[in-house]
Short mmCIF file of C-alpha atoms in Angstrom, two decimals:
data_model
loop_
_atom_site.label_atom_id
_atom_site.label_comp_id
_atom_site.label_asym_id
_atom_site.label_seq_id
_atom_site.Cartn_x
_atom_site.Cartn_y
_atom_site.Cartn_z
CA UNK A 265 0.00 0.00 0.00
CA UNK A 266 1.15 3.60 -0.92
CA UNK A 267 2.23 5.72 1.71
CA UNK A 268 -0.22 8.99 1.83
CA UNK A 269 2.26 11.89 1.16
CA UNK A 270 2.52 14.56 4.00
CA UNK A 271 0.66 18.23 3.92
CA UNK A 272 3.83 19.81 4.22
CA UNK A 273 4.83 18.37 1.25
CA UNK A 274 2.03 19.18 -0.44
CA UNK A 275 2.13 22.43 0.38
CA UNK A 276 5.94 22.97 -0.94
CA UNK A 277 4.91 21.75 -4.04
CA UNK A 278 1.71 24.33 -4.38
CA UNK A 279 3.83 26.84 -3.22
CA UNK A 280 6.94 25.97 -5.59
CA UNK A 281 3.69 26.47 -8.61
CA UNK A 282 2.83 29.84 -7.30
CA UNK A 283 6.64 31.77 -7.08
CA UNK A 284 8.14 29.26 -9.14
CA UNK A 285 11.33 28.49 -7.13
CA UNK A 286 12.12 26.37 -4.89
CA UNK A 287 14.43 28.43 -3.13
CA UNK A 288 11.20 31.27 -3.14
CA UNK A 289 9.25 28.10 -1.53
CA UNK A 290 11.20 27.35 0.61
CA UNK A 291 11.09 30.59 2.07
CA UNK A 292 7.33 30.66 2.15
CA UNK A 293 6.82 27.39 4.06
CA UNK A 294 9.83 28.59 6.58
CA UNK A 295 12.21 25.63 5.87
CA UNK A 296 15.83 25.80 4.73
CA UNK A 297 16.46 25.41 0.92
CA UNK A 298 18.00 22.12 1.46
CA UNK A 299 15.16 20.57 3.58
CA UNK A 300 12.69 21.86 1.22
CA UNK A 301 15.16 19.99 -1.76
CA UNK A 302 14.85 16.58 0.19
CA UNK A 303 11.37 16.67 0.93
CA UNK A 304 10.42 17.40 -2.52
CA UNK A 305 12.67 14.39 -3.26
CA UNK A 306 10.50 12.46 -0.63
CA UNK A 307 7.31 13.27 -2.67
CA UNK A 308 8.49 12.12 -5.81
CA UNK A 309 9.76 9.02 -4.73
CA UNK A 310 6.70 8.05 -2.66
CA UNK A 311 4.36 8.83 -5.74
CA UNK A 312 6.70 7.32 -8.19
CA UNK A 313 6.54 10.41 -10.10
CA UNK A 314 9.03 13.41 -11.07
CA UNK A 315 7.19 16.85 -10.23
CA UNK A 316 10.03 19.05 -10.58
CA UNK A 317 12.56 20.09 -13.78
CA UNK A 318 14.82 22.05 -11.79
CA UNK A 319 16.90 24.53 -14.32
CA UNK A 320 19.04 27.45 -13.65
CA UNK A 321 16.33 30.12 -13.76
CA UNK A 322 14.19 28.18 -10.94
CA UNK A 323 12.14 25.23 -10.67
CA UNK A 324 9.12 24.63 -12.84
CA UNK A 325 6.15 21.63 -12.87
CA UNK A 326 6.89 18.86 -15.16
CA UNK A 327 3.36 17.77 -16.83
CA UNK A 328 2.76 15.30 -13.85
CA UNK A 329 4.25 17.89 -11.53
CA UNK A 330 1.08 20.03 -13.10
CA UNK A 331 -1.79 17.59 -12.50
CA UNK A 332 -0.49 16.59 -8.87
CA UNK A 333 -0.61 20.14 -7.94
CA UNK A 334 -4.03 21.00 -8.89
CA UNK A 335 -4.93 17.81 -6.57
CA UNK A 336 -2.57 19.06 -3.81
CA UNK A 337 -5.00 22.04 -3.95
CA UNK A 338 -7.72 20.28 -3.42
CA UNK A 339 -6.59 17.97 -0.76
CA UNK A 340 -4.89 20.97 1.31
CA UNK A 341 -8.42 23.05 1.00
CA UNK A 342 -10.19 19.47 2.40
CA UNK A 343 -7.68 19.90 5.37
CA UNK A 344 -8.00 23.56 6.09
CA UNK A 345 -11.84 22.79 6.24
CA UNK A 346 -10.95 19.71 8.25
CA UNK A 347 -8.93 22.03 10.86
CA UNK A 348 -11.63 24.83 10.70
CA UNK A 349 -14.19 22.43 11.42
CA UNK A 350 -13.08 20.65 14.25
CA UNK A 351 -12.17 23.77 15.75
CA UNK A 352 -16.20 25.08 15.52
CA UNK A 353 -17.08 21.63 16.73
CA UNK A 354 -14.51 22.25 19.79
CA UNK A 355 -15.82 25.85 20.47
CA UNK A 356 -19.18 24.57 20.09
CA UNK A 357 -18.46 22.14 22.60
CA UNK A 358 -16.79 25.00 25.07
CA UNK A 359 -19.95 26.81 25.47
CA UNK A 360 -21.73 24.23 26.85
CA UNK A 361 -20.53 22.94 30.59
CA UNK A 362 -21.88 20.58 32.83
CA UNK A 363 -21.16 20.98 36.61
CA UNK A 364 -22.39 19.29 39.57
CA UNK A 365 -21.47 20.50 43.35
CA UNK A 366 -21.90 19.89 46.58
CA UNK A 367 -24.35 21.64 48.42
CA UNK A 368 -22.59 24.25 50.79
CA UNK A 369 -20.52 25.00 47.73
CA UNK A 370 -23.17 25.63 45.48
CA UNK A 371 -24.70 27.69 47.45
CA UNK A 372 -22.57 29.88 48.57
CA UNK A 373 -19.88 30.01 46.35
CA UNK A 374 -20.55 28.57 42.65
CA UNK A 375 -23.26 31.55 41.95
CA UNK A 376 -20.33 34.49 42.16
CA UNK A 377 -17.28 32.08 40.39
CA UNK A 378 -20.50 31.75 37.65
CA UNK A 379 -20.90 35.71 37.33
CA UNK A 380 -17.45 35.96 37.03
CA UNK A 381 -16.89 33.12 34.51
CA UNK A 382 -19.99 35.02 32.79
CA UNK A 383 -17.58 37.92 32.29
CA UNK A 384 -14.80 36.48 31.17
CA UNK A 385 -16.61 33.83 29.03
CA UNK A 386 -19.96 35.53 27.84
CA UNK A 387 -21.12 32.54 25.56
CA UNK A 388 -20.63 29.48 28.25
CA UNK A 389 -23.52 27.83 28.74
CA UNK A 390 -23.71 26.54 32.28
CA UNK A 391 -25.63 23.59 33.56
CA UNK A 392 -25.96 23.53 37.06
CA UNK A 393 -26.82 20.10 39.38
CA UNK A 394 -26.45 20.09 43.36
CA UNK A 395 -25.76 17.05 45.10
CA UNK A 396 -23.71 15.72 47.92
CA UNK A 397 -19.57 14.85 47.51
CA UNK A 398 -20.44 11.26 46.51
CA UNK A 399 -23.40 11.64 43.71
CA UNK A 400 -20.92 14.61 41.77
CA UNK A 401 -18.11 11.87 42.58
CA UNK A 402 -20.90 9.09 40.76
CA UNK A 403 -21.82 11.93 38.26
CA UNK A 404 -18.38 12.60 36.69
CA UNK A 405 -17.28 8.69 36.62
CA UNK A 406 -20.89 8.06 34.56
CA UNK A 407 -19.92 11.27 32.11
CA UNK A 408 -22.53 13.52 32.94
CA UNK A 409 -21.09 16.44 33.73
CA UNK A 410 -17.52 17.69 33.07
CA UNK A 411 -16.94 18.88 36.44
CA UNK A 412 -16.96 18.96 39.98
CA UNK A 413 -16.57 20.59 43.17
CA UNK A 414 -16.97 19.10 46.54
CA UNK A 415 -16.09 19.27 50.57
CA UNK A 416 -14.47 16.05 52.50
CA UNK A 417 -11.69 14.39 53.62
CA UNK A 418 -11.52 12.31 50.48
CA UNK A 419 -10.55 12.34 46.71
CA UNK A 420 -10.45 8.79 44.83
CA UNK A 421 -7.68 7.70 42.66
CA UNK A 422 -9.48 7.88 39.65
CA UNK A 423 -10.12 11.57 39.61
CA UNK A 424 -8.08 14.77 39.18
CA UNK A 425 -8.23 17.30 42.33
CA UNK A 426 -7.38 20.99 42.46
CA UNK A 427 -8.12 23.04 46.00
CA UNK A 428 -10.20 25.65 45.74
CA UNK A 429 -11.02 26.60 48.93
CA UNK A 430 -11.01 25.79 52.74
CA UNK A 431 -13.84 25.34 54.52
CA UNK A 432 -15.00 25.20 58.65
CA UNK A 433 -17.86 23.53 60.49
CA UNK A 434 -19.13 25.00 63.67
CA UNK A 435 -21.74 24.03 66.23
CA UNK A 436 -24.70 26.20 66.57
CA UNK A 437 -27.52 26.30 68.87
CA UNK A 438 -30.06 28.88 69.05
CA UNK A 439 -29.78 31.37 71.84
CA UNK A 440 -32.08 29.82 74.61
CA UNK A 441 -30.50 26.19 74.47
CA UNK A 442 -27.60 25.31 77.64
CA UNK A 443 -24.53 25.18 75.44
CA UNK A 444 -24.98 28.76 74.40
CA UNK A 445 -24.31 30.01 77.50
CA UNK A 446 -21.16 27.33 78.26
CA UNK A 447 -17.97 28.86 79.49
CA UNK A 448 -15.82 25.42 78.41
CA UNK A 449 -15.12 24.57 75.22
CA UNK A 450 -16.70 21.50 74.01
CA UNK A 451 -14.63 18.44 73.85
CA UNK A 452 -15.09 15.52 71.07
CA UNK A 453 -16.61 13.11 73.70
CA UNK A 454 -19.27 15.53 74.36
CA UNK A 455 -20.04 16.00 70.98
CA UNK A 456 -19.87 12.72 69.81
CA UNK A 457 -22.41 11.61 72.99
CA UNK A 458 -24.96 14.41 71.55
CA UNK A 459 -28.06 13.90 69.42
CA UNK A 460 -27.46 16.46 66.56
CA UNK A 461 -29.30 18.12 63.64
CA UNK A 462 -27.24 16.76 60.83
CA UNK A 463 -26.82 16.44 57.11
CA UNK A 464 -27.34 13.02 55.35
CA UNK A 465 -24.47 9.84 54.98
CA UNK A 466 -22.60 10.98 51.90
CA UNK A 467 -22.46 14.48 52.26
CA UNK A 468 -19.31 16.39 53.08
CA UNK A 469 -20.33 17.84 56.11
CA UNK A 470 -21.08 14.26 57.06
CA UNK A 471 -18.00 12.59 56.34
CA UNK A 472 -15.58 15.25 57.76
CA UNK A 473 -17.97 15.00 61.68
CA UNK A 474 -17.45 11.05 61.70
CA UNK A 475 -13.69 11.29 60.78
CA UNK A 476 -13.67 14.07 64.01
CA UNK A 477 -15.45 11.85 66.49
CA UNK A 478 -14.56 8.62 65.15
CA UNK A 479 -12.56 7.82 68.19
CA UNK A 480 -15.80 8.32 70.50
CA UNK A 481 -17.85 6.45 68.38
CA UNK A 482 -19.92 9.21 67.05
CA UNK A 483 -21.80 11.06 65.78
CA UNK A 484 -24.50 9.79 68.00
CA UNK A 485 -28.12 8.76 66.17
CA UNK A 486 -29.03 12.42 64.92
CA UNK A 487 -31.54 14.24 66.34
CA UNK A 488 -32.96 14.79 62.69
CA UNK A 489 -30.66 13.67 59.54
CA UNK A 490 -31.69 15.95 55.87
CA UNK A 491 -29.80 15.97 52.95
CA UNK A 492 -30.04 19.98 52.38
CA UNK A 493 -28.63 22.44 54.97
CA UNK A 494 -31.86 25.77 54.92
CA UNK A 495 -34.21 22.53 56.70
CA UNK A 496 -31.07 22.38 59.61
CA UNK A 497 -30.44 25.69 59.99
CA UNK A 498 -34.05 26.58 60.28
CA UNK A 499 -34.50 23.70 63.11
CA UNK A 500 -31.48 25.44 65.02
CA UNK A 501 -33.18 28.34 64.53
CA UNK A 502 -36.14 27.14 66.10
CA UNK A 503 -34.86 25.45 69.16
CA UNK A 504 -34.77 21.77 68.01
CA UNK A 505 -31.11 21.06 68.91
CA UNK A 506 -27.11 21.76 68.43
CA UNK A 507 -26.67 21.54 64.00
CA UNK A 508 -23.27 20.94 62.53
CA UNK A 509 -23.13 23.05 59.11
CA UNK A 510 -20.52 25.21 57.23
CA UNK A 511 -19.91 28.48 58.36
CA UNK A 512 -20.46 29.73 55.27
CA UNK A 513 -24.23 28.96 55.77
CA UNK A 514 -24.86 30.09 59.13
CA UNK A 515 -21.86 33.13 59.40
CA UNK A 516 -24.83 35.46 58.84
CA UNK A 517 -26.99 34.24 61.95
CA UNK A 518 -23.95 33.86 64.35
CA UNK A 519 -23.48 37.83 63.45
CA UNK A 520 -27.18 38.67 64.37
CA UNK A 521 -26.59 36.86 67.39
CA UNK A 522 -29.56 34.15 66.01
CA UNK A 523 -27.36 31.76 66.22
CA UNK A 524 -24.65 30.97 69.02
CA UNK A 525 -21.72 29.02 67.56
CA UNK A 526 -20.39 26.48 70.47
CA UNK A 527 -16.87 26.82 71.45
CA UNK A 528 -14.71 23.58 70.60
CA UNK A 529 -11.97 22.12 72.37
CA UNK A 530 -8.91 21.92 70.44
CA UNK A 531 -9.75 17.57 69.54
CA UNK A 532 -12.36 18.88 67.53
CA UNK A 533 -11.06 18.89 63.96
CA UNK A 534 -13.89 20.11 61.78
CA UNK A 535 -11.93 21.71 59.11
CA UNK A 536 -12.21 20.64 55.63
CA UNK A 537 -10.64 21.72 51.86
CA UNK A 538 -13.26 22.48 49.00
CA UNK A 539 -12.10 21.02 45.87
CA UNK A 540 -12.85 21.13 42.13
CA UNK A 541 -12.37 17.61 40.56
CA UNK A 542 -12.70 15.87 37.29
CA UNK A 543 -11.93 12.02 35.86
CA UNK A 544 -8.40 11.38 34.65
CA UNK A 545 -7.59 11.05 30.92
CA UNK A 546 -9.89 13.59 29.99
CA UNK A 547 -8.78 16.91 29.87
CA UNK A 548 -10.76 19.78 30.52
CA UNK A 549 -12.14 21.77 27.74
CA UNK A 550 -11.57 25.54 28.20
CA UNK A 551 -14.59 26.51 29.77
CA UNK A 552 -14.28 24.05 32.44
CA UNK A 553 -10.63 25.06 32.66
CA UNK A 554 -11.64 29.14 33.18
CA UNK A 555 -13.94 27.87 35.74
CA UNK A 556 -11.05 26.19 38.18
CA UNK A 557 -9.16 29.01 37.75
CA UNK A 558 -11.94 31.60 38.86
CA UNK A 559 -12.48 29.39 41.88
CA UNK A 560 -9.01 29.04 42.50
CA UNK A 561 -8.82 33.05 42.53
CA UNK A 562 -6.10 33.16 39.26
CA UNK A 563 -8.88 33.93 36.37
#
């Protein structure tokens, strides 16, 4: 079987038609007379034909030489529209991005990085779906979105991480209930012994309390277990008992004093790192890209 000639090749030989030189094609493609010599030389011998008389006043077609250029045309104008249509097809594709996040984070953070992302990338197309750390973790291994962001103590193998963020989980109680008038910090033991208003197995928030008290055997059976955070903080609100949630959801009623946030001894780890991930071997198209960077703070 005949090897295909190269487009560089090709495009010698149109361009040796149009100044007729080779010397003056050379030029044009940006490769040294004698490259451009041996490559012609490579063309002829892999289609068996001669293309070139080469004389003293330049280099002009032979009749062959003639007839393979017009189809070098041809075949280099099939590329171009090759190139220019992949790269629509790739654009296309860059306007349209599928994220899924974890609750506290898309809340509280996604809607500004999407503003800005709107600003720097008017076009992108954004698709938003909020679940906990392990359904975006099932999402992007399925393929249905491109990317990710979640809270935990865990990233698997299989998927690329960047940090985006840190995050911090306090202990609020409304105003009336005992701890928010305690003078001692709370200890892990305590905690872990105490019925709490709590988000769902799965979610961040979750995962990052039962690494803390894992050594007391908590969290003890919650005092109410959702998978969304408003339900929680409005039950702290109301009375119904201490609630574990990001800061980031609650920093407004600790201000108003609506909200006490429970001083914690110093074996209470409840800090976490917010991350953006996506599955390995696929990299991420440019709009997903922009979007890392704006959370990352280096749009």
């Amino acid at each position: 079987m005949t090897r295909l000639p190269d487009l560089d090749a090709l495009q010698l030989l149109v361009a040796v038609a149009d100044t007729g030189s080779l010397g003056k094609a050379a030029a044009r493609t940006g490769i040294s007379q004698p490259s451009a010599s041996a490559r012609m030389a490579t063309l002829e011998r892999r289609l068996g034909l001669k293309l070139l008389e080469r004389t003293t006043s330049g280099s002009r077609l032979t009749g062959n030489g003639a007839v393979v250029t017009d189809w070098a045309r041809r075949v280099l104008e099939q590329a171009e529209a090759l190139v220019e249509g992949a790269e629509a097809l790739r654009t296309h594709a860059d306007e349209r991005l599928a994220v899924a996040a974890s609750l506290t984070i898309a809340e509280h953070l996604v809607p500004k990085w999407l503003i800005e992302l709107r600003q720097l990338r008017p076009g992108t197309r954004v698709g938003l779906t909020v679940e906990n750390s392990h359904q975006v973790v099932a999402a992007l291994r399925a393929g249905d979105v491109d990317l990710g962001f979640v809270e935990g103590t865990w990233v698997p193998r299989d998927l690329h991480s960047a940090v985006v963020g840190r995050d911090r989980l306090v202990v609020v109680v409304a105003p009336a209930h005992p701890w928010a008038r305690r003078k001692e910090p709370l200890t892990a033991a305590e905690l872990a012994a105490e019925p709490l208003l709590l988000r769902e197995p799965g979610s961040g928030t979750r995962e990052v309390l039962e690494a803390a008290l894992a050594a007391h055997d908590g969290p003890a059976v919650p005092l109410i277990e959702l998978g969304a955070t408003a339900p929680l903080r409005s039950a702290a609100l109301a009375g119904s008992g201490p609630a574990v949630l990001s800061v980031l959801a609650v920093a407004e009623d600790i201000a108003s004093g609506r909200l006490v946030e429970v001083s914690l001894a110093e074996d209470v780890a409840l800090r976490r790192t917010l991350r953006a991930v996506w599955r390995r071997g696929r990299e991420l198209n440019d709009a997903a890209g922009r979007l890392v960077q704006v959370a990352r703070g280096r749009a």
